[in-house]
mmCIF file with all atom_site columns, C-alpha atoms in Angstrom:
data_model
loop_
_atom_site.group_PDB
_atom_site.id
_atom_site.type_symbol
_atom_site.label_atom_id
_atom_site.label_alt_id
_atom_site.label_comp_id
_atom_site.label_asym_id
_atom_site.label_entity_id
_atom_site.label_seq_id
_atom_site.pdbx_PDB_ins_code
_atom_site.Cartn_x
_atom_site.Cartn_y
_atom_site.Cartn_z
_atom_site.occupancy
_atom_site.B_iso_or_equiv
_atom_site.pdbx_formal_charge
_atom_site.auth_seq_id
_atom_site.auth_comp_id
_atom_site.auth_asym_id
_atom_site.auth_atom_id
_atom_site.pdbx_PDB_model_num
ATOM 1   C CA . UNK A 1 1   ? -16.958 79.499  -113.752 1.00 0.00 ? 19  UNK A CA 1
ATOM 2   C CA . UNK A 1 2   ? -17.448 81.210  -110.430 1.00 0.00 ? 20  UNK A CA 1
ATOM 3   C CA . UNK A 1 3   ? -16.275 78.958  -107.193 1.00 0.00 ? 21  UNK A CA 1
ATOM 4   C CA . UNK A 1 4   ? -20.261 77.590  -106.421 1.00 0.00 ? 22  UNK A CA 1
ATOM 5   C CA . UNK A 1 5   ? -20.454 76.262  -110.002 1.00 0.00 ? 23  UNK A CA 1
ATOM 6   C CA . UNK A 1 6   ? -17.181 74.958  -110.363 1.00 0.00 ? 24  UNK A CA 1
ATOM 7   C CA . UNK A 1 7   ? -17.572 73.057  -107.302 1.00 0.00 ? 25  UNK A CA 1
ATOM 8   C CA . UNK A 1 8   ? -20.821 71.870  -108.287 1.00 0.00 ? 26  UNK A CA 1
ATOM 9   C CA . UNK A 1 9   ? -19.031 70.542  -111.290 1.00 0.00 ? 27  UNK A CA 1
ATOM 10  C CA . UNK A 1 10  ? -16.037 68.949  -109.685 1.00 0.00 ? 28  UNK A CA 1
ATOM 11  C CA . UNK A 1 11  ? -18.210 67.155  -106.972 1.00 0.00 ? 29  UNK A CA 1
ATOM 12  C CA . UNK A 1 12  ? -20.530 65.658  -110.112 1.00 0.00 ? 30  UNK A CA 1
ATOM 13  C CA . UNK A 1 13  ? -17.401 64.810  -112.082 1.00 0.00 ? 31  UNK A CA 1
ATOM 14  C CA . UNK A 1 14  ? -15.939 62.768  -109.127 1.00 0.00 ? 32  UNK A CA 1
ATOM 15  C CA . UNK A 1 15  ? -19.210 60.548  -109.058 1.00 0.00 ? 33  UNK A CA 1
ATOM 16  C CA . UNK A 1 16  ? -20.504 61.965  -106.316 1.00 0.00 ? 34  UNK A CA 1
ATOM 17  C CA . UNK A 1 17  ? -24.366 62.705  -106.292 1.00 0.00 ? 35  UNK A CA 1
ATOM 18  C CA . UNK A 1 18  ? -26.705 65.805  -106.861 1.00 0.00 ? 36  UNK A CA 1
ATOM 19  C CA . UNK A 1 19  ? -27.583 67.080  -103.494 1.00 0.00 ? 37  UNK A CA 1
ATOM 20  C CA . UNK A 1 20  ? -23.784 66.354  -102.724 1.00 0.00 ? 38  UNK A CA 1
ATOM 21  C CA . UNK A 1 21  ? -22.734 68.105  -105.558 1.00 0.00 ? 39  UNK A CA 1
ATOM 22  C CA . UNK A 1 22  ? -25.047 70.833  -105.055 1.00 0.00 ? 40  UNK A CA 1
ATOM 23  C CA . UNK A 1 23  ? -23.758 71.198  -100.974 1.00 0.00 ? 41  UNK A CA 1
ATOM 24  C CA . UNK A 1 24  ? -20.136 71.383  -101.980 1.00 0.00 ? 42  UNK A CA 1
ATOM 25  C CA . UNK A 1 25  ? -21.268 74.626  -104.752 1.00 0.00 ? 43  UNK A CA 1
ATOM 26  C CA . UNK A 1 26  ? -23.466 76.200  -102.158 1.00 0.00 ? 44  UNK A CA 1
ATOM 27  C CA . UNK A 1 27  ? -20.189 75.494  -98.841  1.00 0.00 ? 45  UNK A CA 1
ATOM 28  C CA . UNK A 1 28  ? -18.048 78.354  -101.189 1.00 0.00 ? 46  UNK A CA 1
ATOM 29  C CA . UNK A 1 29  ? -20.793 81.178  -100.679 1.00 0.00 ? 47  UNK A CA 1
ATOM 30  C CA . UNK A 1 30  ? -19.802 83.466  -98.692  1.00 0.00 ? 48  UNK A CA 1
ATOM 31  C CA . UNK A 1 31  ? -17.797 87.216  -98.348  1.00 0.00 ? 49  UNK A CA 1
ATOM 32  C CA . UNK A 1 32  ? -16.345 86.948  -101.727 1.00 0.00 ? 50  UNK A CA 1
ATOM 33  C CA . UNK A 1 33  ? -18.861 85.175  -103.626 1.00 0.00 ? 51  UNK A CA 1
ATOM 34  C CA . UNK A 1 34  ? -22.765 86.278  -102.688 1.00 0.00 ? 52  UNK A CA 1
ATOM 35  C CA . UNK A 1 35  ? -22.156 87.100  -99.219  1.00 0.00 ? 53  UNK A CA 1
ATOM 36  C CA . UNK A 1 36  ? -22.365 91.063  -100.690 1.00 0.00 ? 54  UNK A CA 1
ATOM 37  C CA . UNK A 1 37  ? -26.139 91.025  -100.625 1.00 0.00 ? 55  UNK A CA 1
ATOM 38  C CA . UNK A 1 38  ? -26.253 90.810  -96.213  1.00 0.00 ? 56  UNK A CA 1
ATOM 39  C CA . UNK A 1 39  ? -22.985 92.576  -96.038  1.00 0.00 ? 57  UNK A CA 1
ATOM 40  C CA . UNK A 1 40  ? -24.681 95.857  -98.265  1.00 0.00 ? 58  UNK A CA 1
ATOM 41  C CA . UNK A 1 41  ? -28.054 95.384  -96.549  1.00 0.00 ? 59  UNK A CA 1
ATOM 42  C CA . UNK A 1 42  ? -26.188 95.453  -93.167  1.00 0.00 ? 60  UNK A CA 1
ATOM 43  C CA . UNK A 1 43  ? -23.653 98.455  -94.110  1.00 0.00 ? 61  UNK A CA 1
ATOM 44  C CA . UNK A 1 44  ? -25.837 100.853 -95.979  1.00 0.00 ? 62  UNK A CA 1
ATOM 45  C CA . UNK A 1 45  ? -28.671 100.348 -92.967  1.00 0.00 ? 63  UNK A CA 1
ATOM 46  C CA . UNK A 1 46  ? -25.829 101.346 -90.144  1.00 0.00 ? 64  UNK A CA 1
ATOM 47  C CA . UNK A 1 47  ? -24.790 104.017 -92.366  1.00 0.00 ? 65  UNK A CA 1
ATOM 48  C CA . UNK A 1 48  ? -28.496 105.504 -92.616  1.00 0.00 ? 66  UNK A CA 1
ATOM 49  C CA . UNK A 1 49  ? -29.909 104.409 -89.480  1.00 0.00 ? 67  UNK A CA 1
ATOM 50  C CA . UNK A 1 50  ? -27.019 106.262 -87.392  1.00 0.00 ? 68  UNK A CA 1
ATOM 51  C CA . UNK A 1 51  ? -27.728 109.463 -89.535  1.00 0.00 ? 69  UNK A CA 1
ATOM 52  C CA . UNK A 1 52  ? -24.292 109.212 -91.787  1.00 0.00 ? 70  UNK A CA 1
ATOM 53  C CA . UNK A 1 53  ? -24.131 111.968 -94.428  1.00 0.00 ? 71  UNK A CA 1
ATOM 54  C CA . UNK A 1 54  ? -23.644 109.784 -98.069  1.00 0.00 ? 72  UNK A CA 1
ATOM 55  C CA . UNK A 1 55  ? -19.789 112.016 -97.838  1.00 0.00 ? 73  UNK A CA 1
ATOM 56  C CA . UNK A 1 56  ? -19.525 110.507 -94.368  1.00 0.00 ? 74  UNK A CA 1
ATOM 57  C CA . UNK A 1 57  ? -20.530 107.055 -95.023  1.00 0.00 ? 75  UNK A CA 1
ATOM 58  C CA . UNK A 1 58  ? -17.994 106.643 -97.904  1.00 0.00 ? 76  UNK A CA 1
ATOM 59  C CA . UNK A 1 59  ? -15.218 108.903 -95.937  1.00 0.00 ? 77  UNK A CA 1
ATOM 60  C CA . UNK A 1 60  ? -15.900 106.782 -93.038  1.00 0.00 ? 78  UNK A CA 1
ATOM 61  C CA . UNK A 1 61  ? -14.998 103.365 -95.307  1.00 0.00 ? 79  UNK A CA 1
ATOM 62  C CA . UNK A 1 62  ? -11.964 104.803 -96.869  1.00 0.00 ? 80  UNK A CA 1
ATOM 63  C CA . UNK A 1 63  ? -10.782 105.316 -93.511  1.00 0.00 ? 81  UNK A CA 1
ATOM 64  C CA . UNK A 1 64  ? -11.149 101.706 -92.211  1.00 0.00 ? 82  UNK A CA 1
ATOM 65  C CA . UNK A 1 65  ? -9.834  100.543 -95.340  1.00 0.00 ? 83  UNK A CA 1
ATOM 66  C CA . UNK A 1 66  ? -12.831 98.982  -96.357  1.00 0.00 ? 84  UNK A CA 1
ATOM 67  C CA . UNK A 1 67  ? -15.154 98.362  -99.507  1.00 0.00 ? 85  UNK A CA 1
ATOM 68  C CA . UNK A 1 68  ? -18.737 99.128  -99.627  1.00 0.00 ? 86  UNK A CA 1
ATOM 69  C CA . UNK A 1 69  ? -20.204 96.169  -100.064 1.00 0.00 ? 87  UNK A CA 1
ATOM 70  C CA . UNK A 1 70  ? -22.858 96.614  -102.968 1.00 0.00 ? 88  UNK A CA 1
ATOM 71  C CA . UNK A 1 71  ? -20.537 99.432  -104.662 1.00 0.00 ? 89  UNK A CA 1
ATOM 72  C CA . UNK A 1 72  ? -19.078 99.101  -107.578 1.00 0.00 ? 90  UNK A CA 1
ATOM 73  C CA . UNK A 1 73  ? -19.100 97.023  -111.012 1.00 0.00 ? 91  UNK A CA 1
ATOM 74  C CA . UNK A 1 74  ? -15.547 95.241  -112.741 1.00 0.00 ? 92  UNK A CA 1
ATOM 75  C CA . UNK A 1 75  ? -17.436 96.224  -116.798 1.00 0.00 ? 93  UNK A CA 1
ATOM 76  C CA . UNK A 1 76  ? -20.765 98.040  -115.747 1.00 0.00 ? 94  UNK A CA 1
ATOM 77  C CA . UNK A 1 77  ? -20.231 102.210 -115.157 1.00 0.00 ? 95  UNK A CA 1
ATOM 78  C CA . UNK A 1 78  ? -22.647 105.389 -115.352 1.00 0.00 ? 96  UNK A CA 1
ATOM 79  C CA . UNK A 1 79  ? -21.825 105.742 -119.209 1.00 0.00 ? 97  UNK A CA 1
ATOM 80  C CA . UNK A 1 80  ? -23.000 101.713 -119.559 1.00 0.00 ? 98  UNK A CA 1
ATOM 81  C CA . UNK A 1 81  ? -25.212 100.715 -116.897 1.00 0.00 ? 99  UNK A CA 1
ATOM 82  C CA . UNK A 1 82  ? -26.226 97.176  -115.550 1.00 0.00 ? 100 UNK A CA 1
ATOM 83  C CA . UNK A 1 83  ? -29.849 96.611  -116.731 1.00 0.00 ? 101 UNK A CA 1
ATOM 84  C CA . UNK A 1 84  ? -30.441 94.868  -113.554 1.00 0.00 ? 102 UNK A CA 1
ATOM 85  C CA . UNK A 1 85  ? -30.243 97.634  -111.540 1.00 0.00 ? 103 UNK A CA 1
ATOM 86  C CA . UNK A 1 86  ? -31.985 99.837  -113.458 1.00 0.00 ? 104 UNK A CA 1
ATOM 87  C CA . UNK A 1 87  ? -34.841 97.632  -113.424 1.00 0.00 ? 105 UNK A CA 1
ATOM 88  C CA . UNK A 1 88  ? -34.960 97.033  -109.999 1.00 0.00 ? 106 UNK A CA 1
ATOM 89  C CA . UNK A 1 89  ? -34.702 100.556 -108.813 1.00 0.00 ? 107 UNK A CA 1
ATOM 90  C CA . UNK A 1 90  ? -37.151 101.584 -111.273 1.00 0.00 ? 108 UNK A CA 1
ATOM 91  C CA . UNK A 1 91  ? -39.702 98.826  -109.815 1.00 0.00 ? 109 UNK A CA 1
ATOM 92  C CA . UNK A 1 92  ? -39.049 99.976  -106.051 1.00 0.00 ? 110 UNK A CA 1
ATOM 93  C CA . UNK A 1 93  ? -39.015 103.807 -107.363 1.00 0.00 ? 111 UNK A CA 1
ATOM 94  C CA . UNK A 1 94  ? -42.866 103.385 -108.764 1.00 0.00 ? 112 UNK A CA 1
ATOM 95  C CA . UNK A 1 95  ? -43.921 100.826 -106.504 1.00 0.00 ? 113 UNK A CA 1
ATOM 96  C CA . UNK A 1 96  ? -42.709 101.037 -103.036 1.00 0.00 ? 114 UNK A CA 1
ATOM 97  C CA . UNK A 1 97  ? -44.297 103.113 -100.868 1.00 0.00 ? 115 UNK A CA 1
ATOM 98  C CA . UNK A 1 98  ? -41.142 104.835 -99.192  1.00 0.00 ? 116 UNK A CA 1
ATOM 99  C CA . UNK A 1 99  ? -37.642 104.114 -100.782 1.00 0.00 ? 117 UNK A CA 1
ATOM 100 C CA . UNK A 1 100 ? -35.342 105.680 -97.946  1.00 0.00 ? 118 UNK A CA 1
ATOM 101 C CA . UNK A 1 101 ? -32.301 103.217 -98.083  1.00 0.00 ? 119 UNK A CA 1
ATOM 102 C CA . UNK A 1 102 ? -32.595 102.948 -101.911 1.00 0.00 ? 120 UNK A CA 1
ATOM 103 C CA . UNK A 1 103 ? -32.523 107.290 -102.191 1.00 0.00 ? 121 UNK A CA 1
ATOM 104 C CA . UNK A 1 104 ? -29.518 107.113 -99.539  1.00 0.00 ? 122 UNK A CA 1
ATOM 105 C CA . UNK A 1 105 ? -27.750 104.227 -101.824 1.00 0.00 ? 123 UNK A CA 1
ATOM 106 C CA . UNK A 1 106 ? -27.903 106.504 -105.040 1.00 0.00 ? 124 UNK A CA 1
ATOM 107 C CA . UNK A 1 107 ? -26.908 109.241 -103.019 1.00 0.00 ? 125 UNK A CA 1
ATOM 108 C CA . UNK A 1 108 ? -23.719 107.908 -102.261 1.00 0.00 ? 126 UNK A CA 1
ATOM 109 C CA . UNK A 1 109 ? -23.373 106.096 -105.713 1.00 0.00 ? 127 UNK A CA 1
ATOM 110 C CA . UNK A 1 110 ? -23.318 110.141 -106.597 1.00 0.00 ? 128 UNK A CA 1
ATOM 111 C CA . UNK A 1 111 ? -20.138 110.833 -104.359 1.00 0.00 ? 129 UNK A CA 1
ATOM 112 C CA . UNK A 1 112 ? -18.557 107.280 -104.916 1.00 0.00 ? 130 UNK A CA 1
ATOM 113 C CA . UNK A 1 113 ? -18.771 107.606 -108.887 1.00 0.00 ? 131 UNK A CA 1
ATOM 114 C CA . UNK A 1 114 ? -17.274 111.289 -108.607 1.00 0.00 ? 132 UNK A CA 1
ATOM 115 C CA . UNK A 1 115 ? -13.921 109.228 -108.295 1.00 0.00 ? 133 UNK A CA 1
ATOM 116 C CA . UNK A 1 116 ? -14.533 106.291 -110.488 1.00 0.00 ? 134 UNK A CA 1
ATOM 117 C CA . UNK A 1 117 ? -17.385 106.102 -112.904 1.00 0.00 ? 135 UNK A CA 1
ATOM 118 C CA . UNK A 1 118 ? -17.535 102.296 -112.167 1.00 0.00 ? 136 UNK A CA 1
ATOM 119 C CA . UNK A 1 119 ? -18.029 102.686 -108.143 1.00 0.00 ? 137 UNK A CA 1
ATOM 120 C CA . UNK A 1 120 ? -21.811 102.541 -108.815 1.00 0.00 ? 138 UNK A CA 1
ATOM 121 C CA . UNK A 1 121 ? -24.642 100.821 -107.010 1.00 0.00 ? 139 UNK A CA 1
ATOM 122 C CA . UNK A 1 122 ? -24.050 97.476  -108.153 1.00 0.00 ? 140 UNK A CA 1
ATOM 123 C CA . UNK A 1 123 ? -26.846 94.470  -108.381 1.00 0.00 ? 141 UNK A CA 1
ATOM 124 C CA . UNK A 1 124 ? -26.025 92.667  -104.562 1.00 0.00 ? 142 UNK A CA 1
ATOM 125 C CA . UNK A 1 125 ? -26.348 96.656  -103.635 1.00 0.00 ? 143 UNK A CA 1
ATOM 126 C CA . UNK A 1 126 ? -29.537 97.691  -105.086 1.00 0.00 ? 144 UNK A CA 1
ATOM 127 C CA . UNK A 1 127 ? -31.419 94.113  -104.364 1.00 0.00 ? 145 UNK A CA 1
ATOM 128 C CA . UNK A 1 128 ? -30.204 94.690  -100.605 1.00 0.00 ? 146 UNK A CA 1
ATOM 129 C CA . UNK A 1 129 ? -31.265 98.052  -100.002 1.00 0.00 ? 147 UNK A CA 1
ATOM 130 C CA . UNK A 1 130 ? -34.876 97.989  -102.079 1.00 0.00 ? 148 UNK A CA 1
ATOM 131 C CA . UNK A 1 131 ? -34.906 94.653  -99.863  1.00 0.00 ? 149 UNK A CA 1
ATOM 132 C CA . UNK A 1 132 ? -34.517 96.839  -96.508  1.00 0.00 ? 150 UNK A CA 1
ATOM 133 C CA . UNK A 1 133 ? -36.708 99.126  -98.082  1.00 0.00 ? 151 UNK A CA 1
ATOM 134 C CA . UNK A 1 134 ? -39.552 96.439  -98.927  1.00 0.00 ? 152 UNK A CA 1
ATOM 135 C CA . UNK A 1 135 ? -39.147 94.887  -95.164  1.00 0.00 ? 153 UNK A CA 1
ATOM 136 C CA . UNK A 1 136 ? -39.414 97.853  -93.379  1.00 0.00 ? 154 UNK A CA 1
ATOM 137 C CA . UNK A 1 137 ? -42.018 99.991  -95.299  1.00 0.00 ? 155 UNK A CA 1
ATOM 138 C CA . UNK A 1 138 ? -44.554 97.395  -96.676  1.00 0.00 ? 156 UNK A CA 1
ATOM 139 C CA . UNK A 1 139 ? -46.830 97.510  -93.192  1.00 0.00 ? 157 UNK A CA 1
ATOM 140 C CA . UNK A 1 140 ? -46.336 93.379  -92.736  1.00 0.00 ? 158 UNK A CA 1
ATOM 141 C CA . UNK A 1 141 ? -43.707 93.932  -90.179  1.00 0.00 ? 159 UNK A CA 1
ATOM 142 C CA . UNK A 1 142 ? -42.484 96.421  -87.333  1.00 0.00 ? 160 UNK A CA 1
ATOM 143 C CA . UNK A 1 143 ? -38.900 97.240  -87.894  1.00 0.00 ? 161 UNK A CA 1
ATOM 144 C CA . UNK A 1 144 ? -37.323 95.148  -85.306  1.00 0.00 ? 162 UNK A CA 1
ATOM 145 C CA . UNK A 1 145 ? -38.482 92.084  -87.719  1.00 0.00 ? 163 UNK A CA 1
ATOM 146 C CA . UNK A 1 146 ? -37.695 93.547  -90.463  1.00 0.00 ? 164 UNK A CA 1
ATOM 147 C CA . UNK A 1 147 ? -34.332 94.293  -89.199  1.00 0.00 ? 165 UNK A CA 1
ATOM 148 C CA . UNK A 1 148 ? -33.697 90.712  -87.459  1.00 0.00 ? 166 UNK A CA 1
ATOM 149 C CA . UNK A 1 149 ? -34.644 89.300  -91.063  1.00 0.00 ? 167 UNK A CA 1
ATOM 150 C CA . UNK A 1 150 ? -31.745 91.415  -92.380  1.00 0.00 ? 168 UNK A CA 1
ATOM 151 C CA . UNK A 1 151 ? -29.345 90.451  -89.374  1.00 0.00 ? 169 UNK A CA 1
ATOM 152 C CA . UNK A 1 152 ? -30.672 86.888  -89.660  1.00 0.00 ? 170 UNK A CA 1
ATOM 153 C CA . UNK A 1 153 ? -29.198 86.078  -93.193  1.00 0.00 ? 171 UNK A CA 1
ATOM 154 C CA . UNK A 1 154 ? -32.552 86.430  -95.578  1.00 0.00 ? 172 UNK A CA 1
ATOM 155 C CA . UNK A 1 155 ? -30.515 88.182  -98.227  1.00 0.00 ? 173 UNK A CA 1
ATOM 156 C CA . UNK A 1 156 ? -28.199 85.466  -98.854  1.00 0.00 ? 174 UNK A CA 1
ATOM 157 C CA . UNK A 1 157 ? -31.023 83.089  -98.407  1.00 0.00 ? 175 UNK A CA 1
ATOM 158 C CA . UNK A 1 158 ? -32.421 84.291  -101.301 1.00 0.00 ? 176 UNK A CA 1
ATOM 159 C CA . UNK A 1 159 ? -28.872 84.320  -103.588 1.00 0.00 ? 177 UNK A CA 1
ATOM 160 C CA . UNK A 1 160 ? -28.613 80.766  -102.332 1.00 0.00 ? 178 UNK A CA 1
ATOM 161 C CA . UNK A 1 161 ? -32.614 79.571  -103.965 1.00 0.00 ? 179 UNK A CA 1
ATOM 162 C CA . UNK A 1 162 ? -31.395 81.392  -107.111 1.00 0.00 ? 180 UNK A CA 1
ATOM 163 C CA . UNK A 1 163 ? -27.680 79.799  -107.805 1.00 0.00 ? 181 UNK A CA 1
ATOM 164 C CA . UNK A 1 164 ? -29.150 76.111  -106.142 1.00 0.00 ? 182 UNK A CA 1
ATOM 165 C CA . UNK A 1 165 ? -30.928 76.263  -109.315 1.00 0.00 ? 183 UNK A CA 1
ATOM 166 C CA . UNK A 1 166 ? -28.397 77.164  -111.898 1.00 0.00 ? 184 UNK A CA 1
ATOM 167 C CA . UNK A 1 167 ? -26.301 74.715  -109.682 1.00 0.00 ? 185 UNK A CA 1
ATOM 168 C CA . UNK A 1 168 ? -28.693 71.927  -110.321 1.00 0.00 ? 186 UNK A CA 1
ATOM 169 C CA . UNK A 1 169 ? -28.551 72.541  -113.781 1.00 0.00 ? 187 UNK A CA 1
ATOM 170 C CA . UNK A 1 170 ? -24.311 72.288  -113.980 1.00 0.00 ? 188 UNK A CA 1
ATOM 171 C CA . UNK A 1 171 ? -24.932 68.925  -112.243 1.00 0.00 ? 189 UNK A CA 1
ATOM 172 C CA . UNK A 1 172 ? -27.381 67.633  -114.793 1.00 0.00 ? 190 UNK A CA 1
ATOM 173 C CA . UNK A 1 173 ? -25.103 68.874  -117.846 1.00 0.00 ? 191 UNK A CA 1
ATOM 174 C CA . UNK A 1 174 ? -21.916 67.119  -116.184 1.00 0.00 ? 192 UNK A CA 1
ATOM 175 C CA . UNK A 1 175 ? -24.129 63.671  -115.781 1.00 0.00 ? 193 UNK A CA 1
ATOM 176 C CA . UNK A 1 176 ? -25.578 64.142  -119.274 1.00 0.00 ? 194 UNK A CA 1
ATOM 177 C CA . UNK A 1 177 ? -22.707 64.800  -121.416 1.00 0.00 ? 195 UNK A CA 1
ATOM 178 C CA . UNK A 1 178 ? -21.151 61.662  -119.281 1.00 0.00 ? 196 UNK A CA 1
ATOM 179 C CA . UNK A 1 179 ? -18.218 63.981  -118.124 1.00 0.00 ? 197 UNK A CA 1
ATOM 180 C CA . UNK A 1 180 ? -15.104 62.220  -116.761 1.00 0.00 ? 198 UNK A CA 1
ATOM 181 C CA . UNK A 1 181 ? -12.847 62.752  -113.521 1.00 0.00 ? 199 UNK A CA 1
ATOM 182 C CA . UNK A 1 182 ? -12.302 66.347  -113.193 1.00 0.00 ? 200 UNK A CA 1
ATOM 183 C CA . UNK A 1 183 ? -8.005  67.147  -113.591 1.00 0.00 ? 201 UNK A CA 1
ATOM 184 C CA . UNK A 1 184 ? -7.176  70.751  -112.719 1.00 0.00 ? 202 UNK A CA 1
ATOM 185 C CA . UNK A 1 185 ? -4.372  72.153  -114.835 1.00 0.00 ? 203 UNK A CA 1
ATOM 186 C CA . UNK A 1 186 ? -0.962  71.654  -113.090 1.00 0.00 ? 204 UNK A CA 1
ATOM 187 C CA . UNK A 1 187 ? 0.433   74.506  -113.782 1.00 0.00 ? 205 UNK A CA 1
ATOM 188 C CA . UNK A 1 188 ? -2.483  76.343  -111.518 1.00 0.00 ? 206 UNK A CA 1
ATOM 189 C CA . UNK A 1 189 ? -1.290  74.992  -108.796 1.00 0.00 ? 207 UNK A CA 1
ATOM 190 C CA . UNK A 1 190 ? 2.427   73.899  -108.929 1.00 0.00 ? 208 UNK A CA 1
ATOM 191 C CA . UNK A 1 191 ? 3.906   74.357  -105.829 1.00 0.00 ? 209 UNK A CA 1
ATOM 192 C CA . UNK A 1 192 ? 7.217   76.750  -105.148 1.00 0.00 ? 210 UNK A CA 1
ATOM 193 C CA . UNK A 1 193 ? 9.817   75.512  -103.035 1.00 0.00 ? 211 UNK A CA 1
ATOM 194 C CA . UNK A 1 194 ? 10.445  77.873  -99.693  1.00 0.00 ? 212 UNK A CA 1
ATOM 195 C CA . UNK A 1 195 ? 13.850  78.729  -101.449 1.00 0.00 ? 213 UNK A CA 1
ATOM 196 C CA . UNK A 1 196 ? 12.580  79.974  -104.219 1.00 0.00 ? 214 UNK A CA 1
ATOM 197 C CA . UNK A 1 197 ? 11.012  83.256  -104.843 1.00 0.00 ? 215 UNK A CA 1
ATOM 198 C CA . UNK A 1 198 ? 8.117   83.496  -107.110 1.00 0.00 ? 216 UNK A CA 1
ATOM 199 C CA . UNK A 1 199 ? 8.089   85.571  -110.114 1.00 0.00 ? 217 UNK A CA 1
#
């Protein structure tokens, strides 16, 4: 299970109640876990805004030593795609009236996946920039709200609605199923002495 739902779990396990249980899944979002949906929205927008080539952009990254948030996929490649995306992109594509940051994304998903074929636009990726695209292009707001609802956290806002759900559900299994004290294997977290090294 991914940290928010094994917390969720733990928390329930230990007695403790559902909006308690829920908080302590929701406290381990962040960079590694759902945090990539701001962080792409943020880093392909300062990429395109400041006039970045797609070569640049990802030249520019390697350089700082940095990942792109919203690039790349651990299973899903150009030979076996992620659904997801393809349905998203494919919505925004048809229905969107201008799809800038989405036709900059895929642009540098082209140089990105000329090294690996995995370093695609990945789900956190495509929801953030046909997001951008949505906020800035739909006529409800001038782009200094559309931006500040980017800068402001909305992305993760909306990760955090989607996972309190299937967080909510983990807590009602645990209760149902009358689940006992949570014990973490001890191997996972035996301890090695300073004078040891670790193998």
């Amino acid at each position: 299970a991914v940290s928010g739902a094994h917390n969720t779990i733990v928390a329930a396990r230990a007695g403790k109640d559902l909006v308690s249980s829920l908080c302590s899944g929701l406290l381990t979002i962040g960079p590694r876990f759902g945090g990539a949906l701001d962080d792409a929205a943020k880093k392909f927008c300062w990429a395109h805004d400041n006039g970045l080539l797609p070569e640049e952009f990802v030249t520019t990254m390697r350089k700082r030593k940095e990942l792109i948030p919203g690039i790349g996929h651990k299973v899903k490649s150009l030979e076996n795609p992620d659904k997801r995306v393809e349905i998203i992109k494919d919505f925004a594509l048809k229905e969107f009236k201008h799809t800038p940051l989405l036709d900059y994304a895929l642009r540098v998903q082209a140089v990105t996946t000329r090294k690996k074929s995995n370093l695609i636009l990945n789900v956190d990726g495509c929801i953030a920039v046909c997001f951008v695209d949505l906020l800035r292009n739909c006529g409800a707001f001038t782009r200094e709200e559309a931006d500040e609802y980017v800068a402001n956290g909305t992305l993760n806002g909306l990760f955090v609605l989607g996972r309190s759900i299937g967080f909510i559900g983990h807590f009602i299994d645990q209760k149902r199923l009358k689940q006992t004290l949570y014990r973490h294997p001890h191997d996972d977290i035996w301890i090695v002495p300073f004078d040891q090294d670790i193998q």
